[in-house]
């Protein structure tokens, strides 16, 4: 009897065979899924030991200590910088006002240079004395606030303090020595406020 004839006579045999094949396929899939799902190795998710936890805590404490020291150093530098800035601001706060007063000092000096300070006339002598007193008070006030006159005549020429406007042939003075002062120079707390306008000696 052929296979076709057997199936025609017994259709239940065909259904049973199909069901067995289906179960066989499902069994393969389950087997593959089981193989793909790997179980974690023993001890992989275990908590760190006490020694590891202690070392981690010590490392964290050391890092915090360094951060604290850096913050303290930054704050100290900031305090010093702020103090220095305030000191500089206080020293040079009067710079503009001092520059304006230099014009008054120049005029007082010109007035004195044009007066006959040896005159016997009482009125002239009184005027000279009054101008001297005002000039002296002005000089004291400037010095009180850190404004000092630059020594020029007889000093070696210093481009940081002097402004040369002419050269003067001079047999007695060394070359590059200041021999004339056309306008006085001043400093404010050691910082140049205005250079002296001078004449410098040169070899004749």
Short mmCIF file of C-alpha atoms in Angstrom, two decimals:
data_model
loop_
_atom_site.label_atom_id
_atom_site.label_comp_id
_atom_site.label_asym_id
_atom_site.label_seq_id
_atom_site.Cartn_x
_atom_site.Cartn_y
_atom_site.Cartn_z
CA UNK A 1 0.00 0.00 0.00
CA UNK A 2 1.34 3.41 -1.02
CA UNK A 3 1.88 6.33 1.43
CA UNK A 4 -0.90 8.34 -0.25
CA UNK A 5 -3.32 5.55 0.19
CA UNK A 6 -2.33 5.17 3.87
CA UNK A 7 -2.88 8.92 4.48
CA UNK A 8 -6.22 8.81 2.70
CA UNK A 9 -7.31 5.97 4.91
CA UNK A 10 -5.93 7.35 8.13
CA UNK A 11 -6.00 11.26 8.18
CA UNK A 12 -5.38 11.25 11.95
CA UNK A 13 -1.87 9.92 11.39
CA UNK A 14 -1.03 13.02 9.30
CA UNK A 15 -2.27 15.39 12.05
CA UNK A 16 -0.21 13.57 14.66
CA UNK A 17 2.91 13.83 12.53
CA UNK A 18 2.42 17.59 12.01
CA UNK A 19 1.95 18.12 15.76
CA UNK A 20 5.14 16.18 16.52
CA UNK A 21 7.13 18.30 14.04
CA UNK A 22 5.75 21.50 15.61
CA UNK A 23 6.77 20.39 19.09
CA UNK A 24 10.20 19.53 17.79
CA UNK A 25 10.65 23.07 16.34
CA UNK A 26 9.42 24.75 19.54
CA UNK A 27 11.88 22.65 21.50
CA UNK A 28 14.77 23.95 19.39
CA UNK A 29 13.69 27.59 19.94
CA UNK A 30 13.46 27.10 23.69
CA UNK A 31 16.89 25.51 23.68
CA UNK A 32 18.39 28.44 21.73
CA UNK A 33 16.78 31.04 24.07
CA UNK A 34 18.13 29.20 27.10
CA UNK A 35 21.63 29.20 25.61
CA UNK A 36 21.45 32.99 24.76
CA UNK A 37 20.51 33.94 28.34
CA UNK A 38 23.85 33.69 30.20
CA UNK A 39 23.70 33.63 33.96
CA UNK A 40 25.96 36.06 35.84
CA UNK A 41 29.12 34.60 37.23
CA UNK A 42 29.22 33.98 40.89
CA UNK A 43 30.47 37.02 42.87
CA UNK A 44 30.17 39.53 39.93
CA UNK A 45 27.54 41.71 41.68
CA UNK A 46 28.93 41.20 45.12
CA UNK A 47 29.37 44.32 47.34
CA UNK A 48 32.96 45.73 47.69
CA UNK A 49 34.92 44.54 50.67
CA UNK A 50 35.43 46.66 53.78
CA UNK A 51 39.04 47.37 52.75
CA UNK A 52 37.87 48.69 49.39
CA UNK A 53 35.19 50.84 51.04
CA UNK A 54 37.77 52.20 53.51
CA UNK A 55 40.25 53.02 50.74
CA UNK A 56 37.51 54.78 48.74
CA UNK A 57 36.56 56.82 51.81
CA UNK A 58 40.22 57.77 52.41
CA UNK A 59 40.65 58.83 48.76
CA UNK A 60 37.51 60.96 48.98
CA UNK A 61 38.70 62.57 52.23
CA UNK A 62 42.09 63.37 50.66
CA UNK A 63 40.40 64.95 47.65
CA UNK A 64 38.16 67.06 49.90
CA UNK A 65 41.20 68.15 51.93
CA UNK A 66 42.99 69.31 48.76
CA UNK A 67 39.90 71.18 47.58
CA UNK A 68 39.63 72.86 50.97
CA UNK A 69 43.30 73.93 50.92
CA UNK A 70 42.91 75.31 47.39
CA UNK A 71 39.83 77.28 48.43
CA UNK A 72 41.65 78.71 51.47
CA UNK A 73 44.61 79.73 49.27
CA UNK A 74 42.29 81.35 46.70
CA UNK A 75 40.49 83.29 49.42
CA UNK A 76 43.81 84.46 50.89
CA UNK A 77 45.03 85.62 47.48
CA UNK A 78 41.72 87.40 46.86
CA UNK A 79 41.99 89.17 50.23
CA UNK A 80 45.56 90.29 49.51
CA UNK A 81 44.66 91.46 46.01
CA UNK A 82 41.64 93.40 47.27
CA UNK A 83 43.75 95.03 50.00
CA UNK A 84 46.43 95.96 47.46
CA UNK A 85 43.85 97.38 45.04
CA UNK A 86 42.26 99.44 47.83
CA UNK A 87 45.67 100.73 48.90
CA UNK A 88 46.52 101.72 45.31
CA UNK A 89 43.14 103.39 44.87
CA UNK A 90 43.63 105.35 48.10
CA UNK A 91 47.15 106.45 47.12
CA UNK A 92 46.23 107.68 43.68
CA UNK A 93 42.69 108.92 44.29
CA UNK A 94 43.97 112.51 44.31
CA UNK A 95 45.94 112.17 41.05
CA UNK A 96 43.59 114.34 39.00
CA UNK A 97 43.28 116.95 41.74
CA UNK A 98 47.08 117.03 42.21
CA UNK A 99 47.64 117.58 38.48
CA UNK A 100 45.30 120.58 38.59
CA UNK A 101 47.23 122.04 41.53
CA UNK A 102 50.52 121.80 39.63
CA UNK A 103 49.40 124.71 37.47
CA UNK A 104 48.93 126.80 40.60
CA UNK A 105 52.38 125.78 41.84
CA UNK A 106 53.89 126.77 38.46
CA UNK A 107 52.26 130.21 38.58
CA UNK A 108 53.45 130.78 42.14
CA UNK A 109 56.99 129.92 41.10
CA UNK A 110 56.82 132.25 38.08
CA UNK A 111 55.53 135.04 40.28
CA UNK A 112 58.42 134.57 42.69
CA UNK A 113 60.97 134.53 39.87
CA UNK A 114 59.70 137.90 38.55
CA UNK A 115 59.59 139.65 41.91
CA UNK A 116 62.40 141.78 43.24
CA UNK A 117 63.02 139.82 46.40
CA UNK A 118 65.81 142.20 47.43
CA UNK A 119 63.62 145.29 47.19
CA UNK A 120 63.58 147.69 50.16
CA UNK A 121 60.06 148.84 49.36
CA UNK A 122 57.77 147.80 52.20
CA UNK A 123 54.83 147.03 49.90
CA UNK A 124 56.97 144.85 47.62
CA UNK A 125 58.51 143.13 50.62
CA UNK A 126 55.03 142.39 52.00
CA UNK A 127 53.85 140.98 48.66
CA UNK A 128 56.97 138.82 48.35
CA UNK A 129 56.50 137.55 51.90
CA UNK A 130 52.83 136.76 51.25
CA UNK A 131 53.58 134.88 48.02
CA UNK A 132 56.32 132.90 49.79
CA UNK A 133 53.91 131.89 52.54
CA UNK A 134 51.25 130.76 50.04
CA UNK A 135 53.86 128.86 48.02
CA UNK A 136 55.16 127.18 51.19
CA UNK A 137 51.67 126.14 52.30
CA UNK A 138 50.92 124.77 48.83
CA UNK A 139 54.14 122.74 48.87
CA UNK A 140 53.32 121.32 52.32
CA UNK A 141 49.81 120.40 51.19
CA UNK A 142 51.12 118.62 48.09
CA UNK A 143 53.73 116.71 50.11
CA UNK A 144 51.10 115.75 52.69
CA UNK A 145 49.23 113.92 49.92
CA UNK A 146 52.34 112.27 48.47
CA UNK A 147 53.21 114.83 45.78
CA UNK A 148 56.94 115.57 45.69
CA UNK A 149 59.03 117.73 43.43
CA UNK A 150 61.62 115.94 41.28
CA UNK A 151 65.22 116.98 41.78
CA UNK A 152 66.52 117.88 38.35
CA UNK A 153 69.36 120.42 38.13
CA UNK A 154 72.74 118.78 38.63
CA UNK A 155 71.30 115.25 38.30
CA UNK A 156 72.09 112.80 35.50
CA UNK A 157 69.41 112.88 32.83
CA UNK A 158 66.76 110.22 33.55
CA UNK A 159 64.23 109.68 30.77
CA UNK A 160 61.85 108.22 33.39
CA UNK A 161 61.72 111.55 35.24
CA UNK A 162 63.00 114.23 32.84
CA UNK A 163 61.86 115.49 29.47
CA UNK A 164 64.75 117.04 27.54
CA UNK A 165 63.68 120.00 25.43
CA UNK A 166 67.12 121.35 24.55
CA UNK A 167 70.84 120.65 24.75
CA UNK A 168 73.13 123.24 26.29
CA UNK A 169 76.87 123.43 25.53
CA UNK A 170 78.58 123.34 28.91
CA UNK A 171 82.30 122.97 29.62
CA UNK A 172 81.88 122.31 33.34
CA UNK A 173 79.03 119.81 33.45
CA UNK A 174 79.29 116.21 32.35
CA UNK A 175 77.40 115.41 29.17
CA UNK A 176 73.80 114.31 29.77
CA UNK A 177 73.65 116.22 33.04
CA UNK A 178 70.60 118.39 33.66
CA UNK A 179 71.76 122.02 33.77
CA UNK A 180 68.46 123.86 33.36
CA UNK A 181 64.89 123.34 34.53
CA UNK A 182 62.16 125.08 32.54
CA UNK A 183 59.27 123.43 34.38
CA UNK A 184 59.33 121.43 37.61
CA UNK A 185 58.34 117.79 37.59
CA UNK A 186 56.47 115.90 40.34
CA UNK A 187 55.79 112.37 41.52
CA UNK A 188 52.75 111.05 43.38
CA UNK A 189 53.63 108.28 45.84
CA UNK A 190 56.71 107.37 43.79
CA UNK A 191 54.70 107.30 40.54
CA UNK A 192 55.51 109.92 37.90
CA UNK A 193 52.89 112.65 37.90
CA UNK A 194 54.62 115.04 35.47
CA UNK A 195 58.20 114.95 34.11
CA UNK A 196 60.57 117.87 34.52
CA UNK A 197 61.18 119.87 31.33
CA UNK A 198 64.93 120.32 31.30
CA UNK A 199 67.99 121.34 29.32
CA UNK A 200 70.79 118.77 29.14
CA UNK A 201 74.50 119.52 28.94
CA UNK A 202 76.50 118.50 25.90
CA UNK A 203 80.15 118.83 25.03
CA UNK A 204 80.90 122.28 23.48
#
